[in-house]
Coordinates of C-alpha atoms in Angstrom, one line a residue:
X1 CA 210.5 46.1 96.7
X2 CA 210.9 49.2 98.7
X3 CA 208.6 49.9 101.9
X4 CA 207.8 53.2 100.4
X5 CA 206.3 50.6 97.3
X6 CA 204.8 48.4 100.3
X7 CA 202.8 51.2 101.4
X8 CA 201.6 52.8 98.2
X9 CA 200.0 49.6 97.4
X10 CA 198.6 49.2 100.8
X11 CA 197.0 52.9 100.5
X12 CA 195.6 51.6 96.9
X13 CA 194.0 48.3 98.4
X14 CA 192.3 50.1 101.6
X15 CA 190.7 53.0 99.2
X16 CA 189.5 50.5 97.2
X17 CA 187.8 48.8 99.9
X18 CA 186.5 51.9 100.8
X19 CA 184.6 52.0 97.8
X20 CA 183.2 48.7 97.6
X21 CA 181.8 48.9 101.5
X22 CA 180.3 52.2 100.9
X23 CA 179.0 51.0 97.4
X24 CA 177.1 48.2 99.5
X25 CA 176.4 49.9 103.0
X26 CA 178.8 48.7 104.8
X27 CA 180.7 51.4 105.2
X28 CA 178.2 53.7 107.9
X29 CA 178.7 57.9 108.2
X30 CA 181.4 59.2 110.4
X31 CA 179.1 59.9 114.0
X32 CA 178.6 64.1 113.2
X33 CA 178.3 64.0 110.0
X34 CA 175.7 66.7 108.8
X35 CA 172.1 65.7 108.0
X36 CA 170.2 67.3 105.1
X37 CA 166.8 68.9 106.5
X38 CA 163.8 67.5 106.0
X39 CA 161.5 69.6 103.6
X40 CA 158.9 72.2 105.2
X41 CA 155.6 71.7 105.9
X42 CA 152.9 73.9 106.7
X43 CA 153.2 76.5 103.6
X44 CA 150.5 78.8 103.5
X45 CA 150.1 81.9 100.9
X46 CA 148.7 85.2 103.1
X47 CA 145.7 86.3 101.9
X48 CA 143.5 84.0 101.7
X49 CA 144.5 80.9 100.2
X50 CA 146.7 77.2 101.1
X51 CA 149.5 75.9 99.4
X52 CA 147.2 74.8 96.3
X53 CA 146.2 77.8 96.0
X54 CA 142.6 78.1 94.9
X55 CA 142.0 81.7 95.0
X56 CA 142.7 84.9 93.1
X57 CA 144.5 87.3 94.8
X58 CA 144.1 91.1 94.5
X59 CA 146.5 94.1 94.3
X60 CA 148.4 93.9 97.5
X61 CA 151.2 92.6 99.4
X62 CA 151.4 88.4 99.8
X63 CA 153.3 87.2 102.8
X64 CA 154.8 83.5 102.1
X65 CA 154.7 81.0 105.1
X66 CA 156.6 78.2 106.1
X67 CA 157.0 75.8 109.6
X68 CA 160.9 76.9 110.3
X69 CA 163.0 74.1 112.0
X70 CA 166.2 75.6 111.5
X71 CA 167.6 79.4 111.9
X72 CA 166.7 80.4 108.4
X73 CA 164.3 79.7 105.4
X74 CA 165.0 80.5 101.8
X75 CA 161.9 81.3 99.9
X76 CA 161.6 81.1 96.0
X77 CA 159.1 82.7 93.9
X78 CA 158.7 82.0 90.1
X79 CA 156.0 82.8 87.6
X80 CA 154.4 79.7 87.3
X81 CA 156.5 77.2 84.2
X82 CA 159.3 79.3 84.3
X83 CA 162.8 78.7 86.0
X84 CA 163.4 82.2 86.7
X85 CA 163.0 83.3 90.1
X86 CA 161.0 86.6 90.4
X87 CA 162.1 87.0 94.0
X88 CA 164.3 84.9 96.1
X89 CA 165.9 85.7 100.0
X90 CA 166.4 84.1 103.4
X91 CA 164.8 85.1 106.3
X92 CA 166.0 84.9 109.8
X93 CA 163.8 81.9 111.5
X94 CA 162.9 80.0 115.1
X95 CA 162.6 77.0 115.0
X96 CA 158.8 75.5 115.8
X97 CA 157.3 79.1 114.7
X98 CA 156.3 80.5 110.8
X99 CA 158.5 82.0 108.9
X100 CA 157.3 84.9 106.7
X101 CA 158.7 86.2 103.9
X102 CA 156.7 89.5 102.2
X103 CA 156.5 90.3 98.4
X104 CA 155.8 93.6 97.9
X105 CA 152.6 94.5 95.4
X106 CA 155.2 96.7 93.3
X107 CA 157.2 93.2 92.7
X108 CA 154.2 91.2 92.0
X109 CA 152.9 93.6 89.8
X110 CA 156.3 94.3 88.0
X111 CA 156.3 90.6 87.3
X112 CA 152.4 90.0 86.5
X113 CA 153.1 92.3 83.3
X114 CA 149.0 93.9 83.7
X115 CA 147.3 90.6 83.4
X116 CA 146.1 87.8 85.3
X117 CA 149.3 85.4 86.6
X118 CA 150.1 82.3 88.7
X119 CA 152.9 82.1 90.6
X120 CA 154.7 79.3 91.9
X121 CA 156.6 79.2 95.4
X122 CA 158.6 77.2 97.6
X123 CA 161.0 76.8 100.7
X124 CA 164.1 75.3 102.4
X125 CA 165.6 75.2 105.5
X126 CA 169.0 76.8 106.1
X127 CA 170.9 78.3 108.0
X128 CA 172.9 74.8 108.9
X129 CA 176.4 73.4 106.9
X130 CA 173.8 71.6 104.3
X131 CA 170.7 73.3 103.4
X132 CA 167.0 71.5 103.3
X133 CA 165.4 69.6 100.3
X134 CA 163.0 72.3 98.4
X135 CA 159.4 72.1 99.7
X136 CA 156.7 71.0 97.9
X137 CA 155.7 74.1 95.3
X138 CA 152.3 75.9 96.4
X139 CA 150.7 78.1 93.8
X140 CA 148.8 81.2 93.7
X141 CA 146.8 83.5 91.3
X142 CA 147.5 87.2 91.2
X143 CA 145.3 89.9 89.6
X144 CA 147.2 93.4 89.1
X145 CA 144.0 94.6 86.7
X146 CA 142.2 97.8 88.2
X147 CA 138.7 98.6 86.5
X148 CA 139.4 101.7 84.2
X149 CA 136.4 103.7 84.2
X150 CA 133.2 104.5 86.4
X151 CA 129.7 102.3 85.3
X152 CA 127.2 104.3 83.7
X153 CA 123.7 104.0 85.8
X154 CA 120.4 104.0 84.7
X155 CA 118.2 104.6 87.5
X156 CA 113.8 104.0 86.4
X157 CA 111.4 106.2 87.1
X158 CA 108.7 105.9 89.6
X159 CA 110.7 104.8 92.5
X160 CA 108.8 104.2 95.4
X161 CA 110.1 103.8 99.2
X162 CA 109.7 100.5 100.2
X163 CA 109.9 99.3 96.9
X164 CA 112.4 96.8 95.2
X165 CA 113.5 98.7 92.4
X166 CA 116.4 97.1 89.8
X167 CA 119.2 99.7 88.4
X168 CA 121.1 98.5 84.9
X169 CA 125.0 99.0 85.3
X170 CA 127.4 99.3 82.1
X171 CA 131.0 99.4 81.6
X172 CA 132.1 102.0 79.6
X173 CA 135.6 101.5 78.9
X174 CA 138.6 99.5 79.1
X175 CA 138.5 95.5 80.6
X176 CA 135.0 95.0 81.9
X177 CA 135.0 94.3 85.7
X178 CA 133.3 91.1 87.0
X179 CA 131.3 92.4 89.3
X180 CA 130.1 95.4 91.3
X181 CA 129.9 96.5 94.7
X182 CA 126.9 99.1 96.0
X183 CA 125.9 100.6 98.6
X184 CA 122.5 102.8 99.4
X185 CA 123.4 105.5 101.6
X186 CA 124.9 104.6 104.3
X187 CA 123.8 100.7 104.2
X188 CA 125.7 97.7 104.4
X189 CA 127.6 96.8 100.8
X190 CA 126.1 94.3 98.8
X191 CA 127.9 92.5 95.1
X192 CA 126.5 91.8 91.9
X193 CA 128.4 89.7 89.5
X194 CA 128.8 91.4 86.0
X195 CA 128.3 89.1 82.7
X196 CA 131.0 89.2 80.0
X197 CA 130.5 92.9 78.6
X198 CA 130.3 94.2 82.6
X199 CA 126.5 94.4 82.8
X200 CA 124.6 93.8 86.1
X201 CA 121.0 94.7 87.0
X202 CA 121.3 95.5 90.9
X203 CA 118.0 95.9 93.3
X204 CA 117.7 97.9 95.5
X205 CA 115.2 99.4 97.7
X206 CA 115.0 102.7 98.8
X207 CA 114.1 103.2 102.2
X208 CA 113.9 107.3 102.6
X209 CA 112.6 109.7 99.9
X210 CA 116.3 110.5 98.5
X211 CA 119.4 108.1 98.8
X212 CA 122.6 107.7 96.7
X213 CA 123.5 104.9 95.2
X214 CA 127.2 104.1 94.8
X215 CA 128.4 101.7 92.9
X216 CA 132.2 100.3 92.3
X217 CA 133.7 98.4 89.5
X218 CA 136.1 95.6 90.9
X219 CA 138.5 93.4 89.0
X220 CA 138.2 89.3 89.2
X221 CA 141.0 89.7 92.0
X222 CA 138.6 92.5 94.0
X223 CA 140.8 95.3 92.5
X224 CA 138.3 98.8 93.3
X225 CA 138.0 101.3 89.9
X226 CA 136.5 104.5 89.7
X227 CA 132.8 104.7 91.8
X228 CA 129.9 106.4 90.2
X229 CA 126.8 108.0 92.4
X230 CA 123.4 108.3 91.3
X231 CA 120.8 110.1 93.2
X232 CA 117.6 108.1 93.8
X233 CA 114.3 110.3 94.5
X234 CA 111.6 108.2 95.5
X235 CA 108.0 108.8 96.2
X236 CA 106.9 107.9 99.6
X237 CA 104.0 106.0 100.0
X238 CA 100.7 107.3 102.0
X239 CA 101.3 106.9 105.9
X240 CA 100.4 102.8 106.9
X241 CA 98.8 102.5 110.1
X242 CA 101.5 100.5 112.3
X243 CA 104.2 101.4 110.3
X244 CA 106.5 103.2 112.6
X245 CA 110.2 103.1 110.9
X246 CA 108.7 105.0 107.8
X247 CA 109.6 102.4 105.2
X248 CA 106.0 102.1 104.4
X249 CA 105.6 98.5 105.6
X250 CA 103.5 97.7 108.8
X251 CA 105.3 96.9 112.1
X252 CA 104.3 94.3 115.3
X253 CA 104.5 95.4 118.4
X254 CA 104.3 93.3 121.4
X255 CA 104.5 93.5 125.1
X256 CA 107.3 91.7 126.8
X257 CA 107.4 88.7 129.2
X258 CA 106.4 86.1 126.6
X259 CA 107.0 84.8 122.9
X260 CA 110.8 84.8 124.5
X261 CA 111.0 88.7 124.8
X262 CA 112.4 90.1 128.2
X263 CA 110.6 92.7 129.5
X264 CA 109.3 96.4 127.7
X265 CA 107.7 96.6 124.5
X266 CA 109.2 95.0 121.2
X267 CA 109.0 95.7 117.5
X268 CA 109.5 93.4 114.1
X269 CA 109.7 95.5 111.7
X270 CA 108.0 94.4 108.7
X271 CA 109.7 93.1 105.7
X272 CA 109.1 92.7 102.0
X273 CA 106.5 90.1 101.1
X274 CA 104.8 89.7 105.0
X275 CA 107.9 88.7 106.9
X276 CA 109.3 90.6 109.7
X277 CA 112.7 91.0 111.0
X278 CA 113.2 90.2 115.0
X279 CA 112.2 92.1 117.7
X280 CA 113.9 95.1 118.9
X281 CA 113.5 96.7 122.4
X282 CA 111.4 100.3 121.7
X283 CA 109.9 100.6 125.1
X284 CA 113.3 100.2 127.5
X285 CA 111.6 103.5 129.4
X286 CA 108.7 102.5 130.4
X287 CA 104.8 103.8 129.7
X288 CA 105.0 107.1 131.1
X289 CA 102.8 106.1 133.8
X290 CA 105.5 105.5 136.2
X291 CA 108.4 107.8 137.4
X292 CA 111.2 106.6 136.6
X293 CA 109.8 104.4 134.3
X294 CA 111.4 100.5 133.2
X295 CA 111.1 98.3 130.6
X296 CA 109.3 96.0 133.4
X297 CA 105.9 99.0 133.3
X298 CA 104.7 97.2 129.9
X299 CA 104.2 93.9 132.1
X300 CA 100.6 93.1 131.7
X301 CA 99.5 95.4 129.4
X302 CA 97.8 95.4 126.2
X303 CA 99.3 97.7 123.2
X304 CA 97.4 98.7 121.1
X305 CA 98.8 100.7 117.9
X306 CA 97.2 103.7 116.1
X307 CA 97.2 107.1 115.7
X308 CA 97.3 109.3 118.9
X309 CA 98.1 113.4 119.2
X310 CA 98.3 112.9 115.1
X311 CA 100.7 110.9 115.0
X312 CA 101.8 106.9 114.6
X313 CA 101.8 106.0 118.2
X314 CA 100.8 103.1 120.9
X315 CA 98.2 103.1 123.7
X316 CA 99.5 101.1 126.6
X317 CA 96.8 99.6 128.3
X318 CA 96.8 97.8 131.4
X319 CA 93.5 95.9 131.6
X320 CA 93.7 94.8 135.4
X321 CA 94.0 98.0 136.3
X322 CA 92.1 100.1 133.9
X323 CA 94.4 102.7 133.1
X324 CA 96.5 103.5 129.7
X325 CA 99.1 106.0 128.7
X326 CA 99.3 106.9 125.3
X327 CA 102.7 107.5 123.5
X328 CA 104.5 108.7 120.6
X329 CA 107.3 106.8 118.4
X330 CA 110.1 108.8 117.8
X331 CA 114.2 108.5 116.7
X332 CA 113.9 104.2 117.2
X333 CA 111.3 104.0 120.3
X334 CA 108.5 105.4 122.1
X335 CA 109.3 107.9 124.1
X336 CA 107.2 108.2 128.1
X337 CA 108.2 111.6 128.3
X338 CA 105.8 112.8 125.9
X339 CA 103.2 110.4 127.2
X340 CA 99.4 111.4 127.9
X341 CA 97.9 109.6 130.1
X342 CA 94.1 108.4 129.9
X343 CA 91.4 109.4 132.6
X344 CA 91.2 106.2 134.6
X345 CA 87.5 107.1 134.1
X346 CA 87.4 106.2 130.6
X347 CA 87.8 102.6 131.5
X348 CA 85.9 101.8 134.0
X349 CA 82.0 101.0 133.9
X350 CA 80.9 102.8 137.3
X351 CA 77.8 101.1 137.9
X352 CA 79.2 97.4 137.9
X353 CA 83.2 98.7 138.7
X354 CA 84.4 96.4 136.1
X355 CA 87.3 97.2 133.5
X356 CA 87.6 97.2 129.7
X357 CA 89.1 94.0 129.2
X358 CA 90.1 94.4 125.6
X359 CA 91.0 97.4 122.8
X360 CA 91.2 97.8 119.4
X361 CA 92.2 100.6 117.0
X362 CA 88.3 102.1 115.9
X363 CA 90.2 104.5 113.2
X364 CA 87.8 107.2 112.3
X365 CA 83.8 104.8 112.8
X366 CA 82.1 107.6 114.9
X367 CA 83.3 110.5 112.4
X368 CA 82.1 107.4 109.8
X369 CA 78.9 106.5 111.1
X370 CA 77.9 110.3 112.2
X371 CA 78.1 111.9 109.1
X372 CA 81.6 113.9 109.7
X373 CA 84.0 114.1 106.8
X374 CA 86.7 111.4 107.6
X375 CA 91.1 111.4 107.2
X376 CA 92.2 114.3 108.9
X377 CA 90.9 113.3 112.7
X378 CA 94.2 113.7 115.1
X379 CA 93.3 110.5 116.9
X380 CA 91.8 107.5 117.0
X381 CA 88.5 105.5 118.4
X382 CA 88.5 102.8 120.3
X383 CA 87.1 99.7 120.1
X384 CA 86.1 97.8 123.2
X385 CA 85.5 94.6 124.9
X386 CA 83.6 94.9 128.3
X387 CA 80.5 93.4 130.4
X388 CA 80.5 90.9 127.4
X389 CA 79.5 93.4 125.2
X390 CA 81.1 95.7 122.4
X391 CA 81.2 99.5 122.5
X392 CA 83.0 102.2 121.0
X393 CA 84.8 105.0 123.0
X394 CA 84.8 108.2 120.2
X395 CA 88.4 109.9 120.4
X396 CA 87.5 113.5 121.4
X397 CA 89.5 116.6 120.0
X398 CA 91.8 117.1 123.0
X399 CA 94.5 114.4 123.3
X400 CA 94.4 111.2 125.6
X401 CA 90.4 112.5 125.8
X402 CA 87.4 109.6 124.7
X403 CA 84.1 109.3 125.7
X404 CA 83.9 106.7 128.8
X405 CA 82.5 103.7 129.2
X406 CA 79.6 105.1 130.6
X407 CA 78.5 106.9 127.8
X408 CA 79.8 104.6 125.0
X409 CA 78.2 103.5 122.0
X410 CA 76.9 99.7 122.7
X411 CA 77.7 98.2 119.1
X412 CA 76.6 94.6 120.1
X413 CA 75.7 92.7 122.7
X414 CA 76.0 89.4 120.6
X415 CA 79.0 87.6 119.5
X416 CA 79.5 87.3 115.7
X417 CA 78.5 83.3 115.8
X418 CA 75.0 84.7 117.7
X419 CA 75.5 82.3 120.6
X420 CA 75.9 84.9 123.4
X421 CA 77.7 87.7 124.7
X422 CA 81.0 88.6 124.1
X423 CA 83.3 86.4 126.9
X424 CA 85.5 84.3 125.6
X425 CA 86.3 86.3 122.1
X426 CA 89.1 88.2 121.3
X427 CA 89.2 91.2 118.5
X428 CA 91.9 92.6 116.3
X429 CA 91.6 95.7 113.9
X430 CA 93.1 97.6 111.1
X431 CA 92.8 100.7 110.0
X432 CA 93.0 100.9 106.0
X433 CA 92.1 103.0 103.0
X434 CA 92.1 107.2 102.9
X435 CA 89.2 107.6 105.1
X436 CA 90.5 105.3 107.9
X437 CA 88.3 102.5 108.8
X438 CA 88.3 100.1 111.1
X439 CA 88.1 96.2 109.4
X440 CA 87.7 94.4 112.7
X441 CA 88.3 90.2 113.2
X442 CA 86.6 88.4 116.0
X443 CA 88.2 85.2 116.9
X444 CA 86.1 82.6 119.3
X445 CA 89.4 82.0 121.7
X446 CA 88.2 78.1 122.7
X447 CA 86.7 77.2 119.3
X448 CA 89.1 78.7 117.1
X449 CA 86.1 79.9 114.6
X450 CA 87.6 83.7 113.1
X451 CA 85.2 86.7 112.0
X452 CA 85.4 89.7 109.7
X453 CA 83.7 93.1 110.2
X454 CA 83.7 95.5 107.6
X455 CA 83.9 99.2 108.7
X456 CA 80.4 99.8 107.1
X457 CA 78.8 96.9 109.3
X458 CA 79.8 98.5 112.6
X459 CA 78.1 102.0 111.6
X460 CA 74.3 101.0 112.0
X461 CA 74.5 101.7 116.4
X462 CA 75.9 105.5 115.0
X463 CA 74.0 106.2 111.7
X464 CA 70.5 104.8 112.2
X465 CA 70.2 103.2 115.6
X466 CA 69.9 100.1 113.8
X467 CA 71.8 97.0 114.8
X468 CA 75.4 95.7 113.2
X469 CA 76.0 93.8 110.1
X470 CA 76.5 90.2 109.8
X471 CA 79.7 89.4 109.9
X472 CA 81.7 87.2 107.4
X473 CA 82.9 83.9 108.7
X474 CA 86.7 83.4 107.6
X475 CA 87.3 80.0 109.0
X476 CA 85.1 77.9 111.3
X477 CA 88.1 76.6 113.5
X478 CA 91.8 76.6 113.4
X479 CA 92.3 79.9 115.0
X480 CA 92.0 79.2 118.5
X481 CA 93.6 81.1 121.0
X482 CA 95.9 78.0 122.6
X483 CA 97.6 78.0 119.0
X484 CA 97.7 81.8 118.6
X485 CA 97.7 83.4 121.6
X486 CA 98.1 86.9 119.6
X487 CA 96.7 88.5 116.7
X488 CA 97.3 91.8 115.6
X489 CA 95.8 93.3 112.3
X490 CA 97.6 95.5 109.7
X491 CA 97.2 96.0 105.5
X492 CA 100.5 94.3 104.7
X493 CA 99.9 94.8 101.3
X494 CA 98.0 98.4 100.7
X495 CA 95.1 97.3 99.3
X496 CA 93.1 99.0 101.8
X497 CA 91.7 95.5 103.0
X498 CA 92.5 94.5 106.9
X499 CA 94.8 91.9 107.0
X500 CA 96.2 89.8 109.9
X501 CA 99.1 88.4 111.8
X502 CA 99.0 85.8 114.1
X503 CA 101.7 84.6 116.3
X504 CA 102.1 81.5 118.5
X505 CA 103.3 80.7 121.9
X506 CA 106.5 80.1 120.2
X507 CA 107.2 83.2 119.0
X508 CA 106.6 82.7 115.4
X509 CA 104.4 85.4 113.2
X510 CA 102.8 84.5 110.6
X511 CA 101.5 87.1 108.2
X512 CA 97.6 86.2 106.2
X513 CA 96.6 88.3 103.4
X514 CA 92.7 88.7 103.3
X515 CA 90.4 89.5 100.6
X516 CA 87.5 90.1 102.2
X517 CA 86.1 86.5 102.4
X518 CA 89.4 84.3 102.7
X519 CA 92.7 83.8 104.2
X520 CA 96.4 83.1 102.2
X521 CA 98.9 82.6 105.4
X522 CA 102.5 84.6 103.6
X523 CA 105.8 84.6 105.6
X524 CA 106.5 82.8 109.1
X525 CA 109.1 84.8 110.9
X526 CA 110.7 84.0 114.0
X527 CA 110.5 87.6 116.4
X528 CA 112.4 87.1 119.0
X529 CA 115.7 88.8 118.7
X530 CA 119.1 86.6 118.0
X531 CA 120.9 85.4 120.9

């Protein structure tokens, strides 16, 4: 035998060894040898969805992400079932950072064919000698549908400001959208789902005497189609007493430094149903008494709301001192440099030196009880607390100008539950109905017992010298003034009847509707503002 035989066999015995020792492990990689990457994690589909993919995209651009750890990632994308890649490149990577790779909406779309598709993606690491395992495959639905046609609107008639009104949409051509988006003027944007034939009923409530309406079809993916307008002309309702923002609804006002307001004077503005939305600084200038005024000049005082140089406005009072300011609301708050300020006079008894300790709004009782055709007055009495008695100070016919103390007209002497004077009670009016009368509640602060005064009970002092009415009695405790440090009066639902909020030491209003003999407590609403 040859050597050249000798080593041909020997070349034949050591590859088959080779084999067998790699067959069973033995045989380990050369040190360097290339390792495969592991598969990516952290895939995420931009917008709005994660690797399952649980949401419907809309016409746009999707970026495809993907945890690099090498220099470059390949990204696939396939209609979902199909082999056939609808777009596939590799993108320049860091490692430890996403990689993004962005299909454009004209590929997507392209590929969708005008319907409804899912999409399958995935990714690799490159950029090495051996490139990753495939990731696992996320999935994604895309929606390249665009409503064809505007809705057709049909607005009802009677709309009223302040007044939840419902307007019927219809599709009127092509795929029928699944749902709507509308907008009242210039208000926030609010969706309605559409049934199968692209109906909706939308409500809405207009809140000035003419608004548009705008309404846009949108696609299951959120795809925008042709907006149609529709011109709402509602009626507006007769001026509310306390309603201030002009949306026909009564509004609380309150002086700062409790119920967790900071200083000045606060509004809620009153909502559908009783509620009220949180408090919003109106009085950040002061009264008008000081110059320059603060927010800190409503500290201490009573506000009392009503209407005051013909117009909704609020009487400032400041019961330790006896002085007030009256002012008017305009563009979001009440503004002290069109204040009138009260003769100090008016306030004051000048025999005894003491103060008025409490106001309410009289509306039009003197013109009432005297015989003088009522509704048209361009300001309003007042009702009074002092000497633990009850007068009323007759609004004269220049502005800020009442009759004084001195020479007001004593309605009673006795507290509604006849067991003395008037120390101890607090009262709360509103002004209701066309001819703008005072319904008047008297609440025993220590007992809690609550009282109802119809306008035509306080006239007999005016008409006929002859004492007031009986009251009715509303509740005979529960109303105390530990519980309900405020109450403020209003006709929350325009029935001409007085009815009443109360708030708590909390800060929570709670709106009663009364019928002339009983309370039915409505909304609670938390008035201090948001944090």
């Amino acid at each position: 035998m040859t050597v050249a035989s000798h080593r041909r066999r020997a070349t034949t015995a050591l590859a088959a060894l080779g084999v067998v020792l790699a067959a069973t492990g033995a045989l380990a990689p050369a040190a360097g040898a290339a390792q495969r990457p592991a598969p990516l994690t952290g895939l995420r589909t931009v917008p709005g969805t994660d690797c399952a993919g649980g949401t419907l995209l809309g016409l746009g651009d999707v970026a495809l992400s993907a945890d690099a750890t090498t220099s470059a990632v390949e990204f696939q994308l396939l209609r979902a079932g199909t082999y056939v890649p609808v777009a596939d490149a590799t993108v320049a990577a860091t490692p430890g950072t996403a990689s993004v790779y962005g299909v454009a909406r004209e590929t997507l779309a392209a590929a969708a064919g005008g319907a409804i598709t899912d999409f399958d993606w995935k990714a690799r690491a490159k950029g090495g000698p051996t490139p990753g395992s495939w990731s696992t495959t996320c999935h994604f639905r895309y929606d390249p549908t665009v409503p064809a046609a505007a809705p057709q609107l049909t607005v009802p008639a009677g709309l009223k400001v302040g007044t939840p009104a419902q307007i019927t949409v219809a599709s009127t051509g092509g795929q029928p959208p699944a749902a709507y988006e509308y907008r009242l003027g210039a208000g926030a944007p609010h969706t309605a789902a559409a049934d199968a034939a692209g109906g909706a009923v939308l409500t809405v409530t207009p809140e000035s005497a003419v608004a548009v309406l705008t309404v846009t079809p949108l696609s299951p993916g959120g795809n925008r189609g042709p907006a149609a307008t529709a011109t709402l002309y509602a009626q507006v309702p007769a001026p509310v007493t306390g309603d201030y923002d002009g949306d026909g609804r009564a509004d609380l006002l309150l002086a700062g430094g409790r119920f967790g307001l900071g200083e000045g004077l606060w509004m809620a503005k009153g909502q559908p149903g009783g509620g009220l939305a949180p408090a919003v600084q109106v009085g950040a200038g002061g009264t008008g008494r000081n110059a320059p005024g603060s927010a800190a000049d409503w500290n201490g005082t009573q506000v009392v709301g009503g209407r005051y140089a013909n117009r909704n406005g609020v009487l400032a009072y400041v019961p330790s001192a006896g002085v007030a300011t009256a002012l008017p609301y305009a563009a979001g708050s009440f503004d002290p440099n069109r204040a009138v300020n009260i003769s100090s006079r008016t306030f004051v008894n000048s025999t005894t030196g003491a103060h008025v300790e409490q106001l309410a709004d009289g509306g039009e009782l003197y013109r009432a009880g005297v015989g003088i055709p009522t509704g048209d007055a361009s300001a309003d009495d007042l009702l009074a607390l002092a000497d633990g008695k009850l007068y009323l100070l007759a609004a004269a016919g220049v502005p800020g100008a009442y009759s004084t103390l001195d020479g007001a007209v004593e309605l009673s002497a006795t507290n509604p539950a006849g067991t003395g004077d008037w120390h101890g009670w607090t009262i709360a009016s509103a002004v209701v109905g066309p001819d703008r009368q005072p319904g008047l509640f008297a609440r025993d602060d220590a007992g809690g017992a609550l009282y109802y005064y119809e306008a035509s009970a306080l006239t007999g002092p005016l008409a006929t010298g002859d004492p007031i009415g009986a009251p009715v009695l509303v509740a005979a405790s529960g109303w105390d003034a530990a519980a309900d440090p405020l109450l403020q009066g209003a006709d929350l639902n325009g029935d001409s009847t007085a009815d009443l909020w109360s708030v708590d030491a909390q800060g929570n209003a709670t709106a009663h509707l009364f019928n002339g003999t009983t309370m039915t407590p409505l909304a609670t609403s938390a008035i201090h503002p948001v944090s």
